[in-house]
Amino acid sequence: MTYTVRKFDAVIVGAGGAGLRAAIQLSEAGYKTAVLTKVFPTRSHTVAAQGGVAASLGNSEEDHWHWHMYDTVKGSDWLGDQDAIEFMCRKANEVVVELEHYGMPFDRLDNGKIYQRPFGGHMSNFGEKPVRRSCAAADRTGHAMLHAMYQRNVKVNTQFFVEWQALDLVRDAEGDVLGVTAMDMETGEIVVFHAKATIFATGGAGRIYYSSTNAFINTGDGVGMAARAGIPLEDMEFWQFHPTGVAGAGVLITEGVRGEGGILRNSDGERFMERYAPNAKDLASRDVVSRAMTTEINEGRGCGPNKDFVLLDITHLPPETIMKRLPGIHEIGIQFAGVDCLKEPLPVVPTCHYQMGGIPTNYLGQVVVPKGGNQSEPVHGFYAAGECACASVHGANRLGTNSLLDLLVFGKSAGETAVNDLRASVKAHKPLAQEAIARTLARVDRLNNQKDGADVHETRLAMQRTMQKHAGVFRFKDMLAEGVKRIDEIAGQVAQTQIKDKSMVFNTARIEALELDNLIEVAKATIVSANARTESRGAHVRDDAIDTPETPDGRDDRNWLKHTLWYREGNRLDYKPVQMKPMSVDTIELKKRAY
Amino acid sequence: MTNANRTVQFKIYRYDPDQDAKPYMQDISVELDSTARKLLDAMGKLKAQDDSISFRRACREGGCGSDAMNINGKNGLACLTAMDSFPAGKPIVLRPLPGLPVIRDLIVDMTQFFKQYNSIKPYLINNDPPPERERLQSPEDREELNGLYECILCACCTTSCPSFWWNPDKFVGPAGLLAAYRYIADTRDQAANERLDNLEDPYRLFRCHTIMNCVDVCPKGLNPTKAIGKIKEMMVRRAI
């Protein structure tokens, strides 16, 4: 198999929010940058974000980044790194205002400022009462943001490689990152993008689950590539199940619906969140609401013929408010639930939504690994941002609207750090060794020549069903242990997938097989990490972690206040401490979490 | 509602330049259960059956614009097309979007479409130094952008427009013109005149003959013809 080599100062993989934000930094600084993306940039999954982006602008009422920081630490169930969280919350106003300057069509208040709405877990005065912090463009915030940032990149002449599938990370013998290998989907050609800086902004892998709000393209490509190249994956047991996916279809219904006054009801018509979160009610954090909903369904108070969903009711809101603030939800209700939400409640269930873990990074966007006694040694030339990265600002549970903030802050930060490193480096490109790309050639060759192998569609489905059953909203000791074995067997099949279509031209069967190589790494990391963590924290809740005075709600700080690191080699686990010390303010001390 | 386990017939445009001398229409059928509510669900089953059938897909909820195609003669998104909207007993005919070169099967080369989009400078132009905080905009002024900013660049409109079929290199097309008006209408933008200059030419704007196919097919219910009309009106106003 042949390949060519192209040289760039920087290569960015992924053109969703984080990749586009990083690209603005590189292009404005004048560096020769290639942005690889497997879909046209505006088709990236950032487009599906609905409710808003968090920033303590205080446009409607008093707000403060320190309150936002407190909420984020609490939301993370204290697993988030407090230095990175402070950094993100302090930068929020700057990056949101910047976006407005790019042309983002935020909704407006009467005084002309950006409209803000309440969102789950966002409170004023250190957890007192809900605050309006989510900056929104109707219920299409992600779409408006992604387009505004793509457009900004058109302005600054960013060079995109559209419909190129990145295949593997290229590292040399010293572990430095020298770029990526990628396939031009239109021609099947393989190219090595040789770069001094490589930024991963490849998004999440929600497609490891059967029921997911995520797009088909969310296959954890960067996470899988990093794992195959020996980078550990951090906190992969933590997956967010969004409370309100459309029952049956999985399509997201924004938390902004509850922010605007929507109420969750069970089959008795009861507003059950009052029992689970007396203060925040329907606006408690997502892990809390998803568990409450699942409990209602498990205890027989679900709705519908199979009693397998609950209802999200906004029929009490003025129709004008719905049509002005939630027009997309009205459309989704009709399209995917067959329900006019002006007149009837929407059927919803908790649905896999967001990957809290990922490639370990620091707040500068550098990828960090344990090396020679240092827990967080930067990998030379490698950066990551957005959902594929773990900074870690979301810890064990992400707050709504913090994902769009994460990709803005850390997309920019990774871009800035790469620019600074490029400025400081006088060296030419490090030499590229033939062995560095052997992994890619072997993978593609294996797939092209596989005989009597496993069907890609069936194998992926088996993985998704296993993850759904064995690592869902509630987790069970024996199910997790069995899941580890089952996923291991499926990984064996993934190593022998076979495609019938052998064409070189836009072969989507080949791409899906290569994506499955990435998904399975994420699934393995998730189930192995979840099986090992014998406590309940944030989105990871298991039956054998018992509520005691020392371990409130099963959270065991003495033994488990630490980040998981999963290594592909040997399916091995390691741990590193949580950064409890913020950059400038006092530590937010451990406390039992209640809403 | 859809019936459980039924067989649905398709006629699909197939062309793989690696193997086929020329394109052909393939008759193919698929067994569907009640979970296949949208055309894209059915196509997923088709692909599980024959992995060589090629099309784009991503968000599956009408937000990303990947799966635009010509469905029974009309452009639309597969993910927003309900299976029970098709007449029973007749094959569903799927073709690539018209007017653009075909790469393979239902996948078209959208280079020309995006070239036209980029040509209208689809970004905010404001040469004042950016203020510390957000630029202010009244809710009424912001409302002017509704019906414009929601475009998903699926190209259903532009590739249904006969004027674009004839002059894809010269006529901007409805999607690009909608984006142009989105910035002209934005009170924060200072380049309205420059934008009108950019369109003042016999082709770029004025090849729109209000055929209104664009309005008919837009999966987001947008109205490019109306936006184009407003640009034309501004063009006339500034001429007198």
GROMACS .gro file of N, CA, C and O in nm, chain A residues 283-323:
model
  164
  283LEU      N    1  -3.472   2.112   3.794
  283LEU     CA    2  -3.343   2.168   3.751
  283LEU      C    3  -3.227   2.118   3.836
  283LEU      O    4  -3.124   2.183   3.848
  284ALA      N    5  -3.242   2.000   3.894
  284ALA     CA    6  -3.127   1.936   3.958
  284ALA      C    7  -3.030   1.892   3.848
  284ALA      O    8  -3.063   1.900   3.730
  285SER      N    9  -2.911   1.846   3.888
  285SER     CA   10  -2.815   1.811   3.783
  285SER      C   11  -2.860   1.684   3.713
  285SER      O   12  -2.944   1.609   3.761
  286ARG      N   13  -2.802   1.660   3.596
  286ARG     CA   14  -2.854   1.558   3.505
  286ARG      C   15  -2.848   1.416   3.562
  286ARG      O   16  -2.940   1.336   3.541
  287ASP      N   17  -2.738   1.383   3.632
  287ASP     CA   18  -2.729   1.247   3.687
  287ASP      C   19  -2.842   1.223   3.787
  287ASP      O   20  -2.904   1.117   3.788
  288VAL      N   21  -2.871   1.325   3.866
  288VAL     CA   22  -2.976   1.313   3.968
  288VAL      C   23  -3.113   1.293   3.903
  288VAL      O   24  -3.190   1.205   3.942
  289VAL      N   25  -3.141   1.373   3.801
  289VAL     CA   26  -3.272   1.364   3.734
  289VAL      C   27  -3.286   1.231   3.659
  289VAL      O   28  -3.390   1.165   3.666
  290SER      N   29  -3.180   1.188   3.592
  290SER     CA   30  -3.186   1.062   3.517
  290SER      C   31  -3.211   0.944   3.610
  290SER      O   32  -3.287   0.852   3.577
  291ARG      N   33  -3.148   0.946   3.727
  291ARG     CA   34  -3.169   0.836   3.823
  291ARG      C   35  -3.312   0.840   3.877
  291ARG      O   36  -3.376   0.736   3.891
  292ALA      N   37  -3.361   0.960   3.906
  292ALA     CA   38  -3.498   0.972   3.957
  292ALA      C   39  -3.597   0.917   3.854
  292ALA      O   40  -3.689   0.842   3.887
  293MET      N   41  -3.577   0.952   3.728
  293MET     CA   42  -3.667   0.904   3.622
  293MET      C   43  -3.662   0.752   3.611
  293MET      O   44  -3.765   0.685   3.599
  294THR      N   45  -3.539   0.698   3.614
  294THR     CA   46  -3.523   0.553   3.602
  294THR      C   47  -3.588   0.482   3.720
  294THR      O   48  -3.652   0.377   3.704
  295THR      N   49  -3.575   0.541   3.839
  295THR     CA   50  -3.639   0.483   3.957
  295THR      C   51  -3.791   0.483   3.942
  295THR      O   52  -3.858   0.383   3.970
  296GLU      N   53  -3.846   0.594   3.894
  296GLU     CA   54  -3.991   0.601   3.871
  296GLU      C   55  -4.036   0.490   3.777
  296GLU      O   56  -4.135   0.422   3.801
  297ILE      N   57  -3.962   0.474   3.667
  297ILE     CA   58  -3.997   0.372   3.568
  297ILE      C   59  -3.982   0.232   3.628
  297ILE      O   60  -4.071   0.148   3.617
  298ASN      N   61  -3.871   0.209   3.699
  298ASN     CA   62  -3.848   0.077   3.760
  298ASN      C   63  -3.953   0.042   3.865
  298ASN      O   64  -3.984  -0.075   3.887
  299GLU      N   65  -4.008   0.144   3.931
  299GLU     CA   66  -4.107   0.118   4.036
  299GLU      C   67  -4.250   0.119   3.981
  299GLU      O   68  -4.346   0.125   4.058
  300GLY      N   69  -4.263   0.117   3.849
  300GLY     CA   70  -4.394   0.098   3.788
  300GLY      C   71  -4.473   0.225   3.763
  300GLY      O   72  -4.591   0.219   3.729
  301ARG      N   73  -4.409   0.342   3.778
  301ARG     CA   74  -4.481   0.467   3.754
  301ARG      C   75  -4.443   0.531   3.620
  301ARG      O   76  -4.454   0.652   3.602
  302GLY      N   77  -4.397   0.446   3.527
  302GLY     CA   78  -4.370   0.494   3.393
  302GLY      C   79  -4.499   0.509   3.315
  302GLY      O   80  -4.604   0.460   3.356
  303CYS      N   81  -4.493   0.575   3.201
  303CYS     CA   82  -4.612   0.601   3.120
  303CYS      C   83  -4.610   0.514   2.993
  303CYS      O   84  -4.511   0.451   2.962
  304GLY      N   85  -4.721   0.518   2.921
  304GLY     CA   86  -4.732   0.445   2.795
  304GLY      C   87  -4.768   0.300   2.818
  304GLY      O   88  -4.769   0.252   2.932
  305PRO      N   89  -4.798   0.227   2.709
  305PRO     CA   90  -4.843   0.088   2.719
  305PRO      C   91  -4.742  -0.001   2.791
  305PRO      O   92  -4.780  -0.095   2.862
  306ASN      N   93  -4.612   0.028   2.774
  306ASN     CA   94  -4.510  -0.054   2.841
  306ASN      C   95  -4.454   0.012   2.966
  306ASN      O   96  -4.357  -0.037   3.023
  307LYS      N   97  -4.514   0.123   3.007
  307LYS     CA   98  -4.469   0.196   3.126
  307LYS      C   99  -4.319   0.221   3.125
  307LYS      O  100  -4.249   0.202   3.225
  308ASP      N  101  -4.267   0.261   3.007
  308ASP     CA  102  -4.121   0.271   2.996
  308ASP      C  103  -4.071   0.412   2.964
  308ASP      O  104  -3.960   0.429   2.916
  309PHE      N  105  -4.152   0.513   2.989
  309PHE     CA  106  -4.102   0.651   2.978
  309PHE      C  107  -4.178   0.740   3.076
  309PHE      O  108  -4.277   0.697   3.136
  310VAL      N  109  -4.128   0.863   3.096
  310VAL     CA  110  -4.204   0.960   3.174
  310VAL      C  111  -4.239   1.077   3.082
  310VAL      O  112  -4.201   1.079   2.965
  311LEU      N  113  -4.313   1.174   3.135
  311LEU     CA  114  -4.361   1.283   3.050
  311LEU      C  115  -4.295   1.415   3.086
  311LEU      O  116  -4.274   1.446   3.204
  312LEU      N  117  -4.263   1.491   2.983
  312LEU     CA  118  -4.209   1.625   3.000
  312LEU      C  119  -4.319   1.722   2.954
  312LEU      O  120  -4.354   1.727   2.837
  313ASP      N  121  -4.368   1.796   3.051
  313ASP     CA  122  -4.489   1.875   3.027
  313ASP      C  123  -4.458   2.024   3.019
  313ASP      O  124  -4.402   2.082   3.113
  314ILE      N  125  -4.494   2.088   2.906
  314ILE     CA  126  -4.483   2.234   2.897
  314ILE      C  127  -4.616   2.295   2.851
  314ILE      O  128  -4.621   2.410   2.807
  315THR      N  129  -4.722   2.216   2.862
  315THR     CA  130  -4.850   2.266   2.811
  315THR      C  131  -4.901   2.386   2.891
  315THR      O  132  -4.988   2.458   2.845
  316HIS      N  133  -4.845   2.406   3.013
  316HIS     CA  134  -4.886   2.521   3.094
  316HIS      C  135  -4.815   2.650   3.053
  316HIS      O  136  -4.848   2.757   3.102
  317LEU      N  137  -4.714   2.640   2.966
  317LEU     CA  138  -4.642   2.762   2.925
  317LEU      C  139  -4.719   2.834   2.814
  317LEU      O  140  -4.788   2.770   2.735
  318PRO      N  141  -4.704   2.967   2.807
  318PRO     CA  142  -4.770   3.039   2.698
  318PRO      C  143  -4.716   2.991   2.563
  318PRO      O  144  -4.594   2.978   2.548
  319PRO      N  145  -4.804   2.963   2.467
  319PRO     CA  146  -4.757   2.916   2.335
  319PRO      C  147  -4.652   3.009   2.273
  319PRO      O  148  -4.559   2.962   2.208
  320GLU      N  149  -4.664   3.141   2.299
  320GLU     CA  150  -4.566   3.235   2.241
  320GLU      C  151  -4.426   3.206   2.294
  320GLU      O  152  -4.328   3.213   2.220
  321THR      N  153  -4.418   3.175   2.424
  321THR     CA  154  -4.287   3.146   2.483
  321THR      C  155  -4.228   3.022   2.417
  321THR      O  156  -4.109   3.020   2.382
  322ILE      N  157  -4.309   2.919   2.400
  322ILE     CA  158  -4.261   2.796   2.339
  322ILE      C  159  -4.212   2.823   2.197
  322ILE      O  160  -4.102   2.782   2.158
  323MET      N  161  -4.292   2.895   2.120
  323MET     CA  162  -4.255   2.917   1.981
  323MET      C  163  -4.137   3.012   1.965
  323MET      O  164  -4.066   3.008   1.866
   0.00000   0.00000   0.00000
